[in-house]
CSV table of C-alpha atoms and ligand atoms in Angstrom, one decimal:
chain,number,residue,atom,x,y,z
A,51,MET,CA,-16.5,-31.9,-130.1
A,52,GLU,CA,-17.6,-29.1,-128.0
A,53,ALA,CA,-15.6,-26.6,-130.0
A,54,VAL,CA,-17.3,-27.7,-133.2
A,55,ALA,CA,-20.6,-27.6,-131.3
A,56,GLN,CA,-19.9,-23.9,-130.5
A,57,GLU,CA,-19.4,-23.1,-134.2
A,58,ILE,CA,-22.7,-24.8,-135.1
A,59,ALA,CA,-24.5,-22.9,-132.3
A,60,ASP,CA,-23.2,-19.6,-133.7
A,61,ARG,CA,-24.5,-20.6,-137.1
A,62,LEU,CA,-27.9,-21.5,-135.7
A,63,ARG,CA,-28.1,-18.2,-133.8
A,64,ALA,CA,-27.4,-16.2,-136.9
A,65,THR,CA,-30.2,-17.8,-139.1
A,66,SER,CA,-33.8,-16.9,-139.5
A,67,PHE,CA,-35.2,-20.4,-139.7
A,68,VAL,CA,-34.0,-24.0,-139.3
A,69,LYS,CA,-35.3,-27.1,-140.9
A,70,ILE,CA,-34.4,-30.1,-138.7
A,71,VAL,CA,-34.2,-33.4,-140.5
A,72,THR,CA,-33.9,-36.5,-138.5
A,73,HIS,CA,-34.2,-40.3,-138.5
A,74,ILE,CA,-37.2,-42.4,-137.4
A,75,ASP,CA,-35.3,-44.5,-134.9
A,76,ALA,CA,-35.0,-43.9,-131.1
A,77,ASP,CA,-31.7,-42.0,-131.5
A,78,GLY,CA,-33.0,-39.9,-134.4
A,79,ILE,CA,-36.3,-39.0,-132.7
A,80,SER,CA,-34.7,-38.1,-129.4
A,81,GLY,CA,-32.0,-36.1,-131.2
A,82,GLY,CA,-34.7,-34.3,-133.1
A,83,ALA,CA,-36.5,-33.5,-129.9
A,84,ILE,CA,-33.2,-32.1,-128.3
A,85,ALA,CA,-32.5,-30.0,-131.4
A,86,SER,CA,-36.1,-28.6,-131.5
A,87,GLU,CA,-36.2,-28.0,-127.7
A,88,SER,CA,-32.9,-26.1,-127.7
A,89,LEU,CA,-34.0,-23.9,-130.7
A,90,ALA,CA,-37.4,-23.2,-129.1
A,91,ARG,CA,-35.7,-22.1,-125.9
A,92,ALA,CA,-33.3,-19.9,-127.9
A,93,GLY,CA,-36.3,-18.4,-129.8
A,94,ILE,CA,-35.1,-19.7,-133.1
A,95,GLY,CA,-37.9,-20.5,-135.6
A,96,HIS,CA,-37.8,-24.1,-136.9
A,97,GLU,CA,-39.7,-27.2,-138.1
A,98,VAL,CA,-38.9,-30.9,-137.8
A,99,ALA,CA,-39.1,-33.6,-140.5
A,100,PHE,CA,-38.6,-37.3,-140.1
A,101,VAL,CA,-37.1,-39.5,-142.8
A,102,LYS,CA,-36.7,-43.3,-143.0
A,103,LYS,CA,-33.4,-42.8,-144.7
A,104,LEU,CA,-31.5,-39.9,-146.3
A,105,ASP,CA,-30.8,-40.9,-149.9
A,106,GLU,CA,-30.2,-38.8,-153.1
A,107,ALA,CA,-33.9,-38.2,-153.6
A,108,ALA,CA,-34.6,-37.1,-150.0
A,109,LEU,CA,-31.6,-34.7,-150.1
A,110,LEU,CA,-32.6,-33.3,-153.4
A,111,ASP,CA,-36.1,-32.6,-152.0
A,112,ILE,CA,-34.6,-30.7,-149.1
A,113,LYS,CA,-32.3,-28.7,-151.5
A,114,ARG,CA,-35.4,-27.8,-153.5
A,115,GLN,CA,-37.2,-26.5,-150.4
A,116,GLY,CA,-34.1,-24.3,-149.8
A,117,PRO,CA,-34.4,-23.7,-146.1
A,118,PRO,CA,-32.1,-20.8,-144.8
A,119,LEU,CA,-30.4,-23.6,-142.7
A,120,ALA,CA,-31.0,-27.3,-142.4
A,121,TRP,CA,-29.9,-29.3,-139.3
A,122,PHE,CA,-29.4,-33.0,-139.9
A,123,VAL,CA,-29.5,-35.2,-136.8
A,124,ASP,CA,-28.3,-38.9,-136.7
A,125,LEU,CA,-28.0,-38.8,-140.5
A,126,GLY,CA,-26.2,-36.8,-143.2
A,127,ALA,CA,-22.6,-38.1,-142.7
A,128,GLY,CA,-23.3,-41.0,-145.2
A,129,MET,CA,-24.4,-38.5,-147.8
A,130,LEU,CA,-21.8,-35.8,-147.2
A,131,HIS,CA,-20.5,-36.2,-150.7
A,132,ALA,CA,-23.8,-34.8,-152.0
A,133,PHE,CA,-24.3,-31.8,-149.8
A,134,HIS,CA,-23.1,-29.1,-152.2
A,135,GLY,CA,-25.5,-26.2,-152.6
A,136,LEU,CA,-27.1,-26.6,-149.1
A,137,ASP,CA,-26.6,-24.5,-146.0
A,138,ALA,CA,-26.5,-27.2,-143.4
A,139,VAL,CA,-25.2,-28.3,-140.0
A,140,ILE,CA,-24.9,-32.0,-139.2
A,141,THR,CA,-24.8,-33.7,-135.9
A,142,ASP,CA,-24.2,-37.4,-136.7
A,143,HIS,CA,-22.1,-40.3,-135.6
A,144,HIS,CA,-22.1,-42.4,-138.8
A,145,VAL,CA,-19.0,-42.8,-140.9
A,146,PRO,CA,-18.8,-39.7,-143.2
A,147,THR,CA,-18.2,-40.0,-147.0
A,148,GLU,CA,-15.7,-37.9,-148.8
A,149,ARG,CA,-17.0,-34.6,-150.1
A,150,GLU,CA,-17.0,-34.3,-153.9
A,151,ILE,CA,-15.9,-31.2,-155.7
A,152,PRO,CA,-18.7,-30.2,-158.1
A,153,LYS,CA,-17.5,-29.8,-161.7
A,154,ALA,CA,-18.6,-26.1,-161.8
A,155,LEU,CA,-16.3,-25.3,-158.8
A,156,ARG,CA,-13.2,-27.1,-160.0
A,157,GLY,CA,-10.4,-24.6,-160.4
A,158,ASP,CA,-12.3,-21.9,-158.6
A,159,LEU,CA,-10.7,-22.2,-155.1
A,160,LEU,CA,-12.6,-19.2,-153.6
A,161,ARG,CA,-16.1,-20.4,-154.6
A,162,LEU,CA,-15.1,-24.0,-153.6
A,163,ALA,CA,-14.0,-22.8,-150.1
A,164,GLU,CA,-17.3,-20.9,-149.8
A,165,SER,CA,-19.3,-23.9,-150.8
A,166,MET,CA,-17.4,-26.2,-148.3
A,167,ASP,CA,-18.0,-23.6,-145.5
A,168,ARG,CA,-21.7,-23.8,-146.0
A,169,VAL,CA,-21.7,-27.3,-144.4
A,170,LEU,CA,-20.6,-27.8,-140.8
A,171,MET,CA,-20.5,-31.2,-139.2
A,172,LEU,CA,-20.1,-32.4,-135.6
A,173,ASN,CA,-19.1,-36.1,-135.8
A,174,PRO,CA,-16.9,-38.3,-133.5
A,175,HIS,CA,-15.3,-39.8,-136.6
A,176,LEU,CA,-13.8,-36.4,-137.4
A,177,GLU,CA,-12.2,-36.4,-133.9
A,178,GLY,CA,-10.7,-39.8,-134.5
A,179,GLU,CA,-13.3,-41.6,-132.4
A,180,GLY,CA,-15.7,-44.4,-133.4
A,181,SER,CA,-19.5,-44.4,-133.8
A,182,ASP,CA,-20.1,-45.6,-130.2
A,183,VAL,CA,-18.8,-42.6,-128.1
A,184,ALA,CA,-21.8,-40.5,-129.0
A,185,SER,CA,-25.2,-41.0,-130.6
A,186,GLY,CA,-26.9,-38.6,-133.0
A,187,ALA,CA,-28.9,-37.4,-130.0
A,188,GLY,CA,-25.6,-36.9,-128.1
A,189,CYS,CA,-24.1,-34.8,-130.9
A,190,ALA,CA,-27.3,-32.7,-131.0
A,191,TYR,CA,-27.0,-32.4,-127.2
A,192,ALA,CA,-23.5,-31.0,-127.5
A,193,VAL,CA,-24.9,-28.2,-129.7
A,194,ALA,CA,-27.9,-27.7,-127.4
A,195,LYS,CA,-25.4,-27.2,-124.5
A,196,ALA,CA,-23.3,-24.8,-126.7
A,197,LEU,CA,-26.5,-22.8,-127.4
A,198,ASP,CA,-27.1,-22.5,-123.6
A,199,PRO,CA,-25.3,-24.3,-120.7
A,200,GLY,CA,-28.7,-24.3,-119.0
A,201,ASN,CA,-29.8,-27.0,-121.5
A,202,ARG,CA,-28.0,-29.7,-119.5
A,203,ASP,CA,-31.4,-31.2,-118.5
A,204,LEU,CA,-31.6,-32.4,-122.1
A,205,ALA,CA,-28.8,-34.9,-121.3
A,206,ALA,CA,-31.6,-37.3,-120.1
A,207,ILE,CA,-33.1,-37.6,-123.6
A,208,ALA,CA,-29.5,-37.8,-125.1
A,209,VAL,CA,-28.8,-40.8,-122.9
A,210,VAL,CA,-32.1,-42.4,-124.1
A,211,GLY,CA,-30.9,-41.9,-127.7
A,212,ALA,CA,-27.5,-43.5,-126.9
A,213,VAL,CA,-29.1,-46.5,-125.2
A,214,GLY,CA,-31.6,-46.7,-128.2
A,215,ASP,CA,-28.5,-47.2,-130.4
A,216,VAL,CA,-27.3,-49.9,-128.0
A,217,GLN,CA,-24.2,-47.8,-127.2
A,218,ASP,CA,-24.1,-49.2,-123.7
A,219,GLN,CA,-24.1,-52.8,-125.0
A,220,GLU,CA,-20.5,-53.7,-125.7
A,221,PHE,CA,-19.1,-52.6,-122.3
A,222,ARG,CA,-22.4,-52.8,-120.5
A,223,ARG,CA,-22.0,-49.1,-119.8
A,224,LEU,CA,-21.8,-45.9,-121.8
A,225,ALA,CA,-18.3,-44.8,-122.9
A,226,GLY,CA,-16.6,-41.8,-124.5
A,227,TYR,CA,-18.4,-38.5,-124.9
A,228,ASN,CA,-21.5,-40.3,-123.7
A,229,ARG,CA,-20.0,-40.2,-120.2
A,230,THR,CA,-19.7,-36.4,-120.3
A,231,ILE,CA,-23.4,-36.3,-121.2
A,232,LEU,CA,-24.2,-38.7,-118.4
A,233,ARG,CA,-22.2,-36.5,-115.9
A,234,ASP,CA,-24.1,-33.4,-117.1
A,235,GLY,CA,-27.4,-35.2,-116.6
A,236,ILE,CA,-26.4,-36.3,-113.1
A,237,ASP,CA,-25.2,-32.8,-112.2
A,238,ALA,CA,-28.4,-31.3,-113.6
A,239,GLY,CA,-30.4,-33.7,-111.4
A,240,VAL,CA,-32.2,-35.5,-114.2
A,241,LEU,CA,-30.2,-38.8,-114.5
A,242,GLU,CA,-28.9,-41.5,-112.2
A,243,ALA,CA,-26.5,-44.4,-113.2
A,244,THR,CA,-26.6,-47.6,-111.1
A,245,THR,CA,-25.3,-51.1,-111.4
A,246,ASP,CA,-28.2,-53.5,-111.7
A,247,ILE,CA,-29.6,-56.4,-113.7
A,248,ARG,CA,-29.6,-55.4,-117.4
A,249,LEU,CA,-32.8,-57.3,-118.3
A,250,PHE,CA,-35.5,-55.2,-119.9
A,251,GLY,CA,-38.5,-54.2,-117.8
A,252,ARG,CA,-37.2,-53.6,-114.3
A,253,GLU,CA,-39.9,-51.1,-113.4
A,254,PRO,CA,-43.4,-51.9,-114.5
A,255,ARG,CA,-43.4,-55.6,-115.1
A,256,PRO,CA,-43.9,-58.5,-112.7
A,257,VAL,CA,-40.5,-59.8,-111.9
A,258,HIS,CA,-41.0,-63.2,-113.5
A,259,LYS,CA,-41.8,-61.4,-116.8
A,260,LEU,CA,-38.4,-59.8,-116.6
A,261,LEU,CA,-36.8,-63.3,-116.9
A,262,GLN,CA,-39.4,-64.6,-119.4
A,263,TYR,CA,-38.6,-61.8,-121.8
A,264,ALA,CA,-34.8,-61.9,-121.3
A,265,SER,CA,-33.0,-61.8,-124.7
A,266,ASP,CA,-29.6,-60.4,-124.0
A,267,PRO,CA,-28.4,-62.6,-122.5
A,268,TRP,CA,-30.8,-65.4,-123.5
A,269,ILE,CA,-31.4,-67.5,-120.4
A,270,PRO,CA,-31.7,-71.2,-121.2
A,271,ARG,CA,-35.0,-72.8,-120.2
A,272,LEU,CA,-36.2,-69.5,-118.6
A,273,SER,CA,-36.4,-67.1,-121.6
A,274,GLY,CA,-39.8,-67.5,-123.2
A,275,ASN,CA,-41.1,-69.8,-120.5
A,276,GLU,CA,-43.4,-68.1,-118.0
A,277,GLU,CA,-44.1,-71.2,-115.8
A,278,ALA,CA,-40.4,-72.0,-115.5
A,279,CYS,CA,-39.7,-68.4,-114.5
A,280,ILE,CA,-42.3,-68.4,-111.8
A,281,ALA,CA,-41.0,-71.8,-110.4
A,282,PHE,CA,-37.4,-70.5,-110.5
A,283,LEU,CA,-38.3,-67.5,-108.3
A,284,LEU,CA,-40.6,-69.4,-106.0
A,285,GLU,CA,-37.8,-71.9,-105.3
A,286,LEU,CA,-35.6,-69.0,-104.3
A,287,GLY,CA,-38.2,-67.9,-101.8
A,288,ILE,CA,-39.1,-64.7,-103.6
A,289,ASP,CA,-42.6,-63.5,-102.9
A,290,LEU,CA,-44.1,-62.7,-106.3
A,291,LYS,CA,-47.0,-60.7,-105.1
A,292,VAL,CA,-47.8,-58.3,-102.2
A,293,GLU,CA,-51.5,-58.9,-101.6
A,294,GLU,CA,-53.0,-58.9,-105.1
A,295,THR,CA,-50.3,-56.8,-106.7
A,296,TRP,CA,-47.4,-58.3,-108.7
A,297,ARG,CA,-44.0,-57.2,-107.5
A,298,SER,CA,-41.6,-55.8,-110.1
A,299,TRP,CA,-37.8,-56.0,-110.0
A,300,SER,CA,-37.5,-52.5,-108.5
A,301,ASP,CA,-39.8,-53.7,-105.7
A,302,LEU,CA,-37.2,-56.3,-104.6
A,303,ASP,CA,-34.8,-55.5,-101.8
A,304,ARG,CA,-31.0,-55.8,-102.2
A,305,GLY,CA,-30.9,-59.2,-100.6
A,306,GLU,CA,-33.6,-60.6,-102.9
A,307,LYS,CA,-32.0,-59.1,-106.0
A,308,GLY,CA,-28.6,-60.6,-105.0
A,309,ARG,CA,-30.2,-64.0,-104.5
A,310,VAL,CA,-31.8,-63.9,-107.9
A,311,VAL,CA,-28.7,-62.8,-109.7
A,312,SER,CA,-26.5,-65.4,-108.1
A,313,ALA,CA,-29.0,-68.1,-108.9
A,314,LEU,CA,-29.2,-66.9,-112.5
A,315,VAL,CA,-25.4,-67.0,-112.8
A,316,ALA,CA,-25.3,-70.6,-111.5
A,317,HIS,CA,-28.2,-71.6,-113.7
A,318,MET,CA,-26.6,-70.2,-116.8
A,319,LEU,CA,-23.2,-71.7,-116.1
A,320,GLU,CA,-24.7,-75.1,-115.4
A,321,ARG,CA,-26.5,-75.0,-118.7
A,322,GLY,CA,-23.3,-74.3,-120.7
A,323,CYS,CA,-23.4,-70.5,-121.1
A,324,GLY,CA,-20.0,-69.0,-121.4
A,325,ALA,CA,-18.7,-66.5,-118.8
A,326,ARG,CA,-19.0,-63.6,-121.4
A,327,GLU,CA,-22.6,-64.4,-121.8
A,328,VAL,CA,-23.3,-64.6,-118.1
A,329,GLU,CA,-21.5,-61.4,-117.4
A,330,ARG,CA,-24.1,-59.6,-119.5
A,331,LEU,CA,-26.7,-60.1,-116.8
A,332,VAL,CA,-25.4,-57.1,-114.8
A,333,GLY,CA,-24.3,-53.6,-116.0
A,334,GLU,CA,-24.9,-49.9,-115.7
A,335,VAL,CA,-28.5,-48.8,-116.0
A,336,TYR,CA,-29.8,-45.3,-116.4
A,337,THR,CA,-32.8,-43.8,-114.6
A,338,LEU,CA,-34.5,-40.5,-115.6
A,339,VAL,CA,-35.2,-39.5,-112.0
A,340,LYS,CA,-37.7,-36.8,-112.8
A,341,GLU,CA,-40.1,-39.3,-114.4
A,342,PRO,CA,-42.7,-41.1,-112.2
A,343,VAL,CA,-41.8,-44.4,-110.6
A,344,GLY,CA,-43.3,-47.3,-112.7
A,345,SER,CA,-43.4,-45.2,-115.9
A,346,PRO,CA,-41.6,-46.6,-119.0
A,347,THR,CA,-40.1,-43.1,-119.4
A,348,ARG,CA,-38.1,-43.6,-116.2
A,349,ASP,CA,-35.7,-46.2,-117.5
A,350,ALA,CA,-33.6,-45.1,-120.5
A,351,LYS,CA,-33.8,-48.6,-122.2
A,352,GLU,CA,-37.6,-48.8,-121.8
A,353,PHE,CA,-38.0,-45.2,-123.0
A,354,SER,CA,-35.9,-46.0,-126.1
A,355,THR,CA,-38.1,-49.1,-126.8
A,356,LEU,CA,-41.2,-47.0,-126.5
A,357,ILE,CA,-39.8,-44.5,-129.0
A,358,ASN,CA,-38.8,-47.3,-131.4
A,359,ALA,CA,-42.3,-48.9,-131.1
A,360,CYS,CA,-43.7,-45.6,-132.5
A,361,GLY,CA,-41.0,-45.0,-135.2
A,362,ARG,CA,-41.4,-48.5,-136.6
A,363,TYR,CA,-45.1,-48.0,-137.2
A,364,ASP,CA,-44.8,-44.6,-139.0
A,365,GLU,CA,-45.7,-42.7,-135.8
A,366,ALA,CA,-42.4,-40.9,-135.2
A,367,ASP,CA,-44.2,-37.7,-134.3
A,368,VAL,CA,-46.0,-39.4,-131.3
A,369,ALA,CA,-42.6,-40.4,-129.8
A,370,TYR,CA,-41.2,-37.0,-130.6
A,371,ARG,CA,-43.9,-35.3,-128.6
A,372,VAL,CA,-43.2,-37.6,-125.6
A,373,CYS,CA,-39.5,-36.7,-125.9
A,374,ARG,CA,-40.5,-33.0,-125.9
A,375,GLY,CA,-42.3,-33.6,-122.6
A,376,ASP,CA,-45.9,-34.6,-123.4
A,377,ARG,CA,-47.0,-37.0,-120.7
A,378,GLU,CA,-50.8,-37.0,-121.5
A,379,GLU,CA,-52.2,-37.6,-124.9
A,380,TYR,CA,-49.0,-38.6,-126.7
A,381,LEU,CA,-47.7,-40.8,-124.0
A,382,ALA,CA,-51.0,-42.7,-124.0
A,383,LYS,CA,-50.7,-43.0,-127.8
A,384,ALA,CA,-47.1,-44.2,-127.5
A,385,LEU,CA,-48.0,-46.8,-124.8
A,386,LYS,CA,-50.7,-48.1,-127.1
A,387,LEU,CA,-48.2,-48.4,-130.0
A,388,LEU,CA,-45.9,-50.3,-127.7
A,389,ARG,CA,-48.6,-52.8,-126.7
A,390,GLY,CA,-49.4,-53.0,-130.4
A,391,HIS,CA,-45.7,-53.7,-131.2
A,392,ARG,CA,-45.7,-56.6,-128.7
A,393,GLU,CA,-48.8,-58.1,-130.3
A,394,TYR,CA,-47.3,-57.6,-133.7
A,395,LEU,CA,-44.2,-59.6,-132.6
A,396,VAL,CA,-46.4,-62.5,-131.4
A,397,ASP,CA,-48.2,-62.5,-134.8
A,398,SER,CA,-44.8,-62.2,-136.6
A,399,LEU,CA,-43.6,-65.4,-134.9
A,400,ASP,CA,-46.7,-67.1,-136.2
A,401,ALA,CA,-46.0,-65.8,-139.7
A,402,ILE,CA,-42.5,-67.1,-139.5
A,403,ALA,CA,-43.7,-70.5,-138.3
A,404,GLU,CA,-46.1,-70.6,-141.2
A,405,ALA,CA,-43.5,-69.5,-143.8
A,406,GLY,CA,-41.0,-72.1,-142.3
A,407,ILE,CA,-37.4,-71.6,-141.5
A,408,ARG,CA,-35.2,-73.3,-144.2
A,409,GLN,CA,-31.6,-74.4,-143.8
A,410,LEU,CA,-28.6,-74.3,-146.1
A,411,ASP,CA,-25.4,-75.8,-144.8
A,412,ALA,CA,-24.1,-72.6,-143.1
A,413,ILE,CA,-27.2,-70.4,-142.7
A,414,GLN,CA,-31.0,-70.6,-142.0
A,415,TYR,CA,-33.5,-68.2,-143.4
A,416,PHE,CA,-37.2,-67.3,-143.8
A,417,HIS,CA,-39.2,-65.1,-146.2
A,418,THR,CA,-42.4,-63.6,-144.9
A,419,GLY,CA,-43.2,-61.4,-147.9
A,420,ASP,CA,-45.8,-58.8,-146.8
A,421,LYS,CA,-46.6,-60.5,-143.5
A,422,ILE,CA,-43.9,-58.6,-141.4
A,423,ARG,CA,-43.0,-54.9,-141.9
A,424,ASP,CA,-39.5,-54.2,-143.0
A,425,THR,CA,-39.0,-52.1,-139.9
A,426,VAL,CA,-39.8,-55.0,-137.6
A,427,VAL,CA,-38.4,-58.1,-139.4
A,428,GLY,CA,-35.0,-57.7,-137.7
A,429,VAL,CA,-36.5,-57.8,-134.2
A,430,ALA,CA,-38.7,-60.8,-135.3
A,431,ALA,CA,-35.5,-62.5,-136.6
A,432,SER,CA,-33.8,-62.0,-133.2
A,433,LEU,CA,-36.7,-63.7,-131.5
A,434,ALA,CA,-37.1,-66.4,-134.1
A,435,LEU,CA,-33.5,-67.4,-133.5
A,436,HIS,CA,-34.4,-68.9,-130.2
A,437,GLN,CA,-37.7,-70.5,-131.2
A,438,THR,CA,-38.4,-74.1,-132.1
A,439,GLY,CA,-37.8,-74.6,-135.8
A,440,ALA,CA,-34.6,-72.6,-135.6
A,441,THR,CA,-31.1,-73.2,-134.2
A,442,THR,CA,-28.7,-70.8,-132.5
A,443,ASP,CA,-25.8,-72.7,-134.2
A,444,LEU,CA,-26.5,-70.9,-137.5
A,445,PRO,CA,-27.0,-67.2,-138.3
A,446,ILE,CA,-30.6,-66.4,-139.4
A,447,PHE,CA,-31.5,-64.3,-142.5
A,448,ALA,CA,-34.9,-62.8,-142.8
A,449,PHE,CA,-36.6,-61.4,-145.9
A,450,ALA,CA,-39.5,-59.0,-146.1
A,451,ASN,CA,-41.0,-56.9,-148.8
A,452,ALA,CA,-40.2,-53.2,-148.6
A,453,GLU,CA,-41.1,-50.1,-150.6
A,454,ASP,CA,-37.7,-49.9,-152.3
A,455,GLY,CA,-37.0,-53.7,-152.7
A,456,ILE,CA,-36.5,-56.6,-150.5
A,457,LYS,CA,-35.4,-55.9,-146.9
A,458,VAL,CA,-33.0,-58.5,-145.4
A,459,SER,CA,-32.1,-58.6,-141.7
A,460,ALA,CA,-29.5,-61.0,-140.4
A,461,ARG,CA,-28.9,-61.9,-136.7
A,462,THR,CA,-26.6,-64.3,-134.8
A,463,THR,CA,-25.3,-65.1,-131.4
A,464,ARG,CA,-22.3,-63.7,-129.6
A,465,ASP,CA,-20.8,-67.1,-129.6
A,466,LEU,CA,-20.7,-67.3,-133.4
A,467,VAL,CA,-19.3,-63.8,-133.6
A,468,ALA,CA,-16.5,-64.9,-131.3
A,469,LYS,CA,-15.8,-67.7,-133.7
A,470,GLY,CA,-15.2,-65.2,-136.5
A,471,LEU,CA,-18.7,-64.5,-138.0
A,472,ASP,CA,-19.1,-60.9,-139.2
A,473,LEU,CA,-22.6,-60.3,-140.6
A,474,ALA,CA,-21.9,-56.7,-141.5
A,475,ALA,CA,-19.2,-57.7,-144.0
A,476,ILE,CA,-21.5,-60.4,-145.4
A,477,MET,CA,-24.5,-58.2,-145.8
A,478,GLN,CA,-22.4,-55.5,-147.4
A,479,ALA,CA,-20.7,-57.8,-149.9
A,480,ALA,CA,-23.6,-60.1,-150.7
A,481,SER,CA,-26.0,-57.2,-151.2
A,482,LYS,CA,-23.5,-55.4,-153.4
A,483,ALA,CA,-23.1,-58.5,-155.5
A,484,VAL,CA,-26.8,-58.5,-156.4
A,485,GLY,CA,-27.1,-54.8,-156.8
A,486,GLY,CA,-28.3,-53.8,-153.3
A,487,GLN,CA,-26.8,-52.1,-150.3
A,488,GLY,CA,-26.2,-53.2,-146.8
A,489,GLY,CA,-24.1,-53.2,-143.6
A,490,GLY,CA,-24.4,-53.0,-139.8
A,491,HIS,CA,-22.8,-54.8,-137.0
A,492,HIS,CA,-21.1,-58.2,-136.5
A,493,ALA,CA,-24.1,-59.8,-134.8
A,494,ALA,CA,-26.9,-57.7,-136.4
A,495,ALA,CA,-26.9,-56.4,-139.9
A,496,GLY,CA,-29.3,-55.4,-142.6
A,497,ALA,CA,-29.6,-54.8,-146.4
A,498,THR,CA,-32.0,-53.9,-149.2
A,499,ILE,CA,-31.7,-56.0,-152.4
A,500,PRO,CA,-33.6,-56.0,-155.7
A,501,PRO,CA,-36.8,-58.3,-155.8
A,502,GLY,CA,-36.0,-61.7,-157.2
A,503,SER,CA,-32.3,-61.7,-156.1
A,504,GLU,CA,-33.0,-63.5,-152.8
A,505,GLU,CA,-31.7,-66.9,-154.0
A,506,ARG,CA,-28.5,-65.5,-155.4
A,507,PHE,CA,-28.0,-63.5,-152.3
A,508,LEU,CA,-28.5,-66.6,-150.1
A,509,GLU,CA,-26.0,-68.5,-152.1
A,510,ILE,CA,-23.3,-65.8,-151.6
A,511,ALA,CA,-24.2,-65.3,-147.9
A,512,ASN,CA,-24.1,-69.1,-147.3
A,513,ARG,CA,-20.7,-69.3,-149.0
A,514,MET,CA,-19.3,-66.4,-147.0
A,515,VAL,CA,-20.6,-67.6,-143.6
A,516,HIS,CA,-19.0,-71.0,-144.4
A,517,ALA,CA,-15.7,-69.3,-145.3
A,518,GLN,CA,-15.6,-67.0,-142.2
A,519,LEU,CA,-16.3,-69.8,-139.8
A,520,SER,CA,-14.0,-72.3,-141.3
A,521,SER,CA,-11.0,-69.9,-141.5
A,522,ALA,CA,-11.7,-69.8,-137.7
A,523,VAL,CA,-9.6,-66.8,-136.8
A,524,PRO,CA,-11.5,-65.6,-133.8
A,525,SER,CA,-12.7,-62.0,-134.1
A,526,ALA,CA,-11.3,-59.6,-131.4
A,527,GLU,CA,-13.4,-56.9,-132.9
A,528,THR,CA,-16.5,-55.2,-131.5
A,529,VAL,CA,-19.1,-57.7,-130.5
A,530,ARG,CA,-22.6,-56.3,-130.7
A,531,ALA,CA,-25.8,-58.2,-130.0
A,532,PRO,CA,-29.0,-57.8,-131.7
A,533,GLU,CA,-31.2,-55.0,-130.6
A,534,ASN,CA,-33.4,-55.5,-127.6
A,535,LEU,CA,-37.1,-55.7,-128.1
B,75,LIG,O1,-32.8,-53.2,-140.2
B,75,LIG,P1,-32.0,-54.1,-139.2
B,75,LIG,O2,-32.5,-54.0,-137.8
B,75,LIG,O3,-31.9,-55.5,-139.7
B,75,LIG,O4,-30.5,-53.5,-139.3
B,75,LIG,C1,-29.5,-54.0,-138.5
B,75,LIG,C2,-28.3,-53.1,-138.6
B,75,LIG,O5,-27.9,-53.1,-140.0
B,75,LIG,C3,-28.6,-51.6,-138.3
B,75,LIG,O6,-27.5,-51.2,-137.4
B,75,LIG,C4,-28.5,-50.9,-139.5
B,75,LIG,O7,-27.8,-49.6,-139.4
B,75,LIG,C5,-27.7,-51.7,-140.5
B,75,LIG,N1,-28.2,-51.6,-141.9
B,75,LIG,C6,-27.4,-51.2,-142.9
B,75,LIG,N2,-27.8,-51.1,-144.2
B,75,LIG,C7,-29.1,-51.4,-144.4
B,75,LIG,C8,-30.0,-51.9,-143.4
B,75,LIG,C9,-29.5,-52.0,-142.1
B,75,LIG,O8,-26.2,-50.8,-142.6
B,75,LIG,N3,-29.6,-51.3,-145.7
B,76,LIG,ZN1,-27.8,-43.2,-134.3
């Protein structure tokens, strides 16, 4: 990967101007920031554009603008077949499509070779690896490091991108090229990796809130129940406050932390959670050590959530500026968007309750129309799965109106995935059958389908879920949980 990164770096150095095109999620935004920062440091003129997705129309638009060189981050691989005519470098970790040979170039090997050479891609799939060894931000980081080894401090933002894409989730630690990035960041004095509780909100939140908002793993009786969390901790003899100030997880000493984790393990096992679920309580966590204690930019997971909260509400630029180092105006704006996101989720749960969750024999679903944004409905579906009115025994399908059709998000538990459920395959096949497009992961997948095709889509999905679970060949494949909040 670093050899390809070097080729890309040479190409960037030789150009007069670069148009960076990146995605609006945490990986895309942090990758865009790394790309931009590395070009700025090298004195290479550039601009950054954010896109929700890279389709034919978006690509055509960029071709029309005709930048001397375009740098695609966290996207591009899925459209590789349509890149002819563009001078581009791509740092992406999605599965690449086959490049097509344009009619005009068939039979003209020389011009064909020239055209092929105009596009260079760094992608773990080309090195025989999977999507999870590096994120879009990690691939952009490889190029930044090739531009200048002094750019190793950017490893911190690259790890935020990887965690934003839940690349630490399957093994509860980063793997593959991500570990090289992590090592670079540790060597550069910007990162630290420690084993700790994996629940979200170790730094700024009162410790009982950490339990209350637990979603991976979901803790029976504690998740979503503030009073029960407070009682649980008090029973263990944990002081929740020092004078008038709430203590956060990071304020607890080692002995207290050990007591809480042991009690959580016993609590979960007693309430029927499997060992695989319980194991998820603890894993590797990543700290951006140059960031102030108590700031959400200090923990990689929280930082990525902060970025996502901006991107989901059309404010990718705010998060981008925070990734580039703004800790004043734009950090304040980002924190406000994060608070807004939390409120939006509470309202979304009300909207779901109002719309009602309906059941077919193998699935449950809701349709909230315009009430929940297409960029948030997946997170809302993950939460709804554990609310009254829903059951964790069935996967949940959520519909929302979107600009380009109906957005569908599907979520399920690790338990059902272990029993053979693969939502990615279902979303892909069922959306294709009704003229849409979809995919994703076993436990969290999405699609866009034509308006009016919801019922037909549900019928197919219901049948497929039924078939997958009754054939009961347990899946040994990658198990991925829904994204954290
Ligand atoms: O949008 P949502 O959060 O539901 O997406 C879950 C997963 O499904 C994501 O990993 C995304 O990449 C994938 N997805 C997809 N095709 C779509 C929408 C989502 O592959 N049209
Ligand atoms: Zn990504």
